[in-house]
Amino acid sequence: GNSVTQMEGPVTLSEEAFLTINCTYTATGYPSLFWYVQYPGEGLQLLLKATKADDKGSNKGFEATYRKETTSFHLEKGSVQVSDSAVYFCALSGHDNFNKFYFGSGTKLNVKP
Amino acid sequence: DAGVTQSPTHLIKTRGQQVTLRCSPKSGHDTVSWYQQALGQGPQFIFQYYEEEERQRGNFPDRFSGHQFPNYSSELNVNALLLGDSALYLCASSLAWRGGEETQYFGPGTRLLVL
């Protein structure tokens, strides 16, 4: 079946530090992969996506590469800001069943000034 | 271009009651999916509606039901509320899946508290 595993948080970093949030997946077929971000009290916002192996998704300084050989989609940012503090969710789209989304449990990021 | 909207934003109910949550999809989208997000957890898929019919369903009891209207808006109904139904309920809209990747766009959610 389909599932997503994320590193547990919270992750606490100082401003301008390098960020990595690990995400691995199990899937049947060839899923698309996504990162969503959730700010306090809000819904989920799409951060980036990748639809096939070796694709790199990027947005607002965040990047993630779809690695089929390691079934991973790790989120990275070279220099985090206080405004990046939020919960980050890795997700996959199960193409075998009408685009149903499977989410990881989320990783909370705290960035200190 | 309006995004996904949901109402109400917050709701307090007591055990045994029934609740209806509403969602309007992003303009141009025809598919609505509902998710339950418990505190500190990732969203869990409840069901998906397309062409006014339930197309997919997650592991949720029949107390959870839904509807999609001709204008693509949708409702989520939960009967016989339990304390464990307290959660953030998220609506996501997308274009109908036709074999490719279809990004889901989420609304702000309805926070339900069952006392």
GROMACS .gro file of C-alpha atoms in nm:
model
  228
    1GLY     CA    1   0.000   0.000   0.000
    2ASN     CA    2   0.085   0.369   0.005
    3SER     CA    3   0.238   0.547   0.303
    4VAL     CA    4   0.465   0.836   0.394
    5THR     CA    5   0.714   0.855   0.681
    6GLN     CA    6   0.861   1.185   0.800
    7MET     CA    7   1.127   1.261   1.055
    8GLU     CA    8   0.981   1.350   1.389
    9GLY     CA    9   1.002   1.700   1.518
   10PRO     CA   10   1.017   1.953   1.642
   11VAL     CA   11   1.320   2.077   1.453
   12THR     CA   12   1.470   2.391   1.607
   13LEU     CA   13   1.717   2.598   1.407
   14SER     CA   14   1.872   2.940   1.424
   15GLU     CA   15   1.800   3.189   1.148
   16GLU     CA   16   2.015   3.133   0.834
   17ALA     CA   17   2.082   2.768   0.925
   18PHE     CA   18   2.051   2.487   0.670
   19LEU     CA   19   1.731   2.283   0.683
   20THR     CA   20   1.669   1.920   0.595
   21ILE     CA   21   1.344   1.740   0.670
   22ASN     CA   22   1.353   1.375   0.573
   23CYS     CA   23   1.065   1.205   0.396
   24THR     CA   24   1.047   0.849   0.265
   25TYR     CA   25   0.756   0.677   0.100
   26THR     CA   26   0.611   0.342   0.007
   27ALA     CA   27   0.393   0.330  -0.299
   28THR     CA   28   0.244   0.105  -0.560
   29GLY     CA   29   0.293   0.241  -0.907
   30TYR     CA   30   0.450   0.579  -0.975
   31PRO     CA   31   0.316   0.846  -0.740
   32SER     CA   32   0.359   1.220  -0.746
   33LEU     CA   33   0.519   1.371  -0.436
   34PHE     CA   34   0.436   1.694  -0.256
   35TRP     CA   35   0.539   1.913   0.032
   36TYR     CA   36   0.270   2.118   0.202
   37VAL     CA   37   0.317   2.378   0.477
   38GLN     CA   38   0.072   2.463   0.754
   39TYR     CA   39   0.101   2.784   0.951
   40PRO     CA   40  -0.066   2.807   1.293
   41GLY     CA   41  -0.444   2.809   1.268
   42GLU     CA   42  -0.447   2.769   0.892
   43GLY     CA   43  -0.504   2.504   0.627
   44LEU     CA   44  -0.238   2.343   0.410
   45GLN     CA   45  -0.055   2.538   0.142
   46LEU     CA   46   0.124   2.367  -0.145
   47LEU     CA   47   0.497   2.435  -0.116
   48LEU     CA   48   0.637   2.226  -0.402
   49LYS     CA   49   0.583   1.909  -0.599
   50ALA     CA   50   0.753   1.656  -0.827
   51THR     CA   51   0.573   1.423  -1.061
   52LYS     CA   52   0.839   1.174  -1.169
   53ALA     CA   53   1.174   1.030  -1.067
   54ASP     CA   54   1.468   1.275  -1.060
   55ASP     CA   55   1.238   1.576  -1.083
   56LYS     CA   56   1.329   1.861  -0.850
   57GLY     CA   57   1.052   2.074  -0.707
   58SER     CA   58   1.141   2.421  -0.580
   59ASN     CA   59   0.965   2.724  -0.435
   60LYS     CA   60   1.058   3.013  -0.202
   61GLY     CA   61   1.411   2.875  -0.156
   62PHE     CA   62   1.290   2.526  -0.065
   63GLU     CA   63   1.388   2.228  -0.279
   64ALA     CA   64   1.316   1.855  -0.288
   65THR     CA   65   1.426   1.588  -0.536
   66TYR     CA   66   1.220   1.279  -0.618
   67ARG     CA   67   1.458   0.985  -0.559
   68LYS     CA   68   1.303   0.661  -0.676
   69GLU     CA   69   1.607   0.449  -0.587
   70THR     CA   70   1.589   0.553  -0.221
   71THR     CA   71   1.212   0.623  -0.220
   72SER     CA   72   1.279   0.963  -0.069
   73PHE     CA   73   1.173   1.325  -0.112
   74HIS     CA   74   1.372   1.522   0.145
   75LEU     CA   75   1.296   1.893   0.188
   76GLU     CA   76   1.591   2.133   0.202
   77LYS     CA   77   1.650   2.505   0.236
   78GLY     CA   78   1.986   2.671   0.245
   79SER     CA   79   1.903   2.953   0.485
   80VAL     CA   80   1.589   2.947   0.697
   81GLN     CA   81   1.407   3.253   0.826
   82VAL     CA   82   1.189   3.303   1.133
   83SER     CA   83   0.891   3.326   0.896
   84ASP     CA   84   0.954   2.964   0.787
   85SER     CA   85   0.838   2.842   1.128
   86ALA     CA   86   0.545   2.610   1.054
   87VAL     CA   87   0.452   2.243   1.022
   88TYR     CA   88   0.567   2.072   0.703
   89PHE     CA   89   0.386   1.772   0.555
   90CYS     CA   90   0.517   1.533   0.294
   91ALA     CA   91   0.249   1.368   0.081
   92LEU     CA   92   0.208   1.136  -0.212
   93SER     CA   93  -0.066   1.109  -0.466
   94GLY     CA   94  -0.178   0.756  -0.532
   95HIS     CA   95  -0.244   0.751  -0.901
   96ASP     CA   96  -0.380   0.402  -0.874
   97ASN     CA   97  -0.686   0.523  -0.687
   98PHE     CA   98  -0.810   0.851  -0.823
   99ASN     CA   99  -0.550   1.085  -0.686
  100LYS     CA  100  -0.609   1.002  -0.320
  101PHE     CA  101  -0.346   1.177  -0.109
  102TYR     CA  102  -0.146   1.012   0.168
  103PHE     CA  103   0.022   1.239   0.424
  104GLY     CA  104   0.303   1.199   0.668
  105SER     CA  105   0.253   1.298   1.030
  106GLY     CA  106   0.417   1.637   0.984
  107THR     CA  107   0.739   1.796   1.110
  108LYS     CA  108   0.723   2.113   1.314
  109LEU     CA  109   0.998   2.365   1.238
  110ASN     CA  110   1.090   2.637   1.486
  111VAL     CA  111   1.334   2.902   1.366
  112LYS     CA  112   1.487   3.128   1.632
  113PRO     CA  113   1.622   3.477   1.559
  114ASP     CA  114  -0.956   3.397  -0.827
  115ALA     CA  115  -1.115   3.266  -0.510
  116GLY     CA  116  -0.947   2.972  -0.350
  117VAL     CA  117  -1.112   2.693  -0.156
  118THR     CA  118  -1.350   2.823   0.108
  119GLN     CA  119  -1.499   2.639   0.405
  120SER     CA  120  -1.764   2.719   0.660
  121PRO     CA  121  -1.796   2.750   0.948
  122THR     CA  122  -1.443   2.816   1.074
  123HIS     CA  123  -1.513   2.681   1.421
  124LEU     CA  124  -1.787   2.466   1.568
  125ILE     CA  125  -1.866   2.327   1.911
  126LYS     CA  126  -2.104   2.031   1.946
  127THR     CA  127  -2.192   1.776   2.211
  128ARG     CA  128  -2.170   1.400   2.187
  129GLY     CA  129  -2.453   1.242   1.987
  130GLN     CA  130  -2.528   1.551   1.785
  131GLN     CA  131  -2.496   1.585   1.409
  132VAL     CA  132  -2.287   1.838   1.217
  133THR     CA  133  -2.268   1.965   0.859
  134LEU     CA  134  -1.957   2.126   0.718
  135ARG     CA  135  -1.946   2.309   0.385
  136CYS     CA  136  -1.688   2.359   0.114
  137SER     CA  137  -1.669   2.558  -0.207
  138PRO     CA  138  -1.393   2.445  -0.443
  139LYS     CA  139  -1.144   2.660  -0.627
  140SER     CA  140  -1.283   2.808  -0.945
  141GLY     CA  141  -1.264   2.557  -1.231
  142HIS     CA  142  -1.222   2.255  -1.008
  143ASP     CA  143  -1.474   1.971  -1.017
  144THR     CA  144  -1.348   1.728  -0.752
  145VAL     CA  145  -1.368   1.768  -0.376
  146SER     CA  146  -1.188   1.558  -0.116
  147TRP     CA  147  -1.237   1.571   0.260
  148TYR     CA  148  -0.970   1.504   0.522
  149GLN     CA  149  -0.968   1.479   0.900
  150GLN     CA  150  -0.663   1.617   1.080
  151ALA     CA  151  -0.640   1.526   1.446
  152LEU     CA  152  -0.418   1.740   1.668
  153GLY     CA  153  -0.052   1.678   1.594
  154GLN     CA  154  -0.126   1.439   1.308
  155GLY     CA  155  -0.128   1.450   0.930
  156PRO     CA  156  -0.455   1.469   0.738
  157GLN     CA  157  -0.641   1.143   0.690
  158PHE     CA  158  -0.851   1.091   0.378
  159ILE     CA  159  -1.225   1.060   0.442
  160PHE     CA  160  -1.376   1.054   0.093
  161GLN     CA  161  -1.376   1.217  -0.248
  162TYR     CA  162  -1.665   1.344  -0.459
  163TYR     CA  163  -1.680   1.380  -0.833
  164GLU     CA  164  -1.987   1.429  -1.053
  165GLU     CA  165  -2.202   1.434  -0.739
  166GLU     CA  166  -2.099   1.083  -0.640
  167GLU     CA  167  -1.862   0.940  -0.382
  168ARG     CA  168  -1.571   0.805  -0.581
  169GLN     CA  169  -1.326   0.700  -0.310
  170ARG     CA  170  -1.357   0.641   0.062
  171GLY     CA  171  -1.102   0.610   0.337
  172ASN     CA  172  -1.128   0.408   0.656
  173PHE     CA  173  -1.409   0.604   0.819
  174PRO     CA  174  -1.744   0.472   0.949
  175ASP     CA  175  -2.077   0.532   0.783
  176ARG     CA  176  -2.145   0.808   1.034
  177PHE     CA  177  -1.942   1.018   0.794
  178SER     CA  178  -2.133   1.100   0.478
  179GLY     CA  179  -2.118   1.364   0.213
  180HIS     CA  180  -2.276   1.528  -0.081
  181GLN     CA  181  -2.169   1.720  -0.386
  182PHE     CA  182  -2.394   1.970  -0.558
  183PRO     CA  183  -2.418   2.054  -0.929
  184ASN     CA  184  -2.203   2.365  -0.871
  185TYR     CA  185  -1.930   2.131  -0.734
  186SER     CA  186  -1.961   2.256  -0.376
  187SER     CA  187  -1.974   1.986  -0.113
  188GLU     CA  188  -2.094   1.904   0.237
  189LEU     CA  189  -1.955   1.670   0.498
  190ASN     CA  190  -2.204   1.532   0.749
  191VAL     CA  191  -2.111   1.353   1.067
  192ASN     CA  192  -2.383   1.183   1.274
  193ALA     CA  193  -2.378   1.064   1.633
  194LEU     CA  194  -2.070   1.267   1.718
  195LEU     CA  195  -1.803   1.114   1.941
  196LEU     CA  196  -1.536   1.290   2.141
  197GLY     CA  197  -1.280   1.143   1.900
  198ASP     CA  198  -1.436   1.332   1.610
  199SER     CA  199  -1.281   1.651   1.744
  200ALA     CA  200  -1.039   1.759   1.473
  201LEU     CA  201  -0.966   2.003   1.193
  202TYR     CA  202  -1.167   1.906   0.886
  203LEU     CA  203  -1.003   2.004   0.561
  204CYS     CA  204  -1.156   2.028   0.219
  205ALA     CA  205  -0.937   2.001  -0.090
  206SER     CA  206  -1.033   2.066  -0.448
  207SER     CA  207  -0.874   1.951  -0.771
  208LEU     CA  208  -0.948   1.870  -1.129
  209ALA     CA  209  -1.075   1.521  -1.195
  210TRP     CA  210  -0.793   1.272  -1.215
  211ARG     CA  211  -0.736   1.164  -1.572
  212GLY     CA  212  -0.418   0.963  -1.536
  213GLY     CA  213  -0.182   1.246  -1.450
  214GLU     CA  214  -0.090   1.432  -1.135
  215GLU     CA  215  -0.360   1.661  -1.008
  216THR     CA  216  -0.257   1.889  -0.725
  217GLN     CA  217  -0.505   1.928  -0.443
  218TYR     CA  218  -0.563   2.277  -0.305
  219PHE     CA  219  -0.676   2.302   0.054
  220GLY     CA  220  -0.916   2.530   0.231
  221PRO     CA  221  -0.849   2.682   0.576
  222GLY     CA  222  -1.045   2.406   0.748
  223THR     CA  223  -1.326   2.382   1.001
  224ARG     CA  224  -1.219   2.315   1.358
  225LEU     CA  225  -1.475   2.091   1.530
  226LEU     CA  226  -1.478   2.042   1.904
  227VAL     CA  227  -1.704   1.773   2.049
  228LEU     CA  228  -1.777   1.803   2.420
   0.00000   0.00000   0.00000
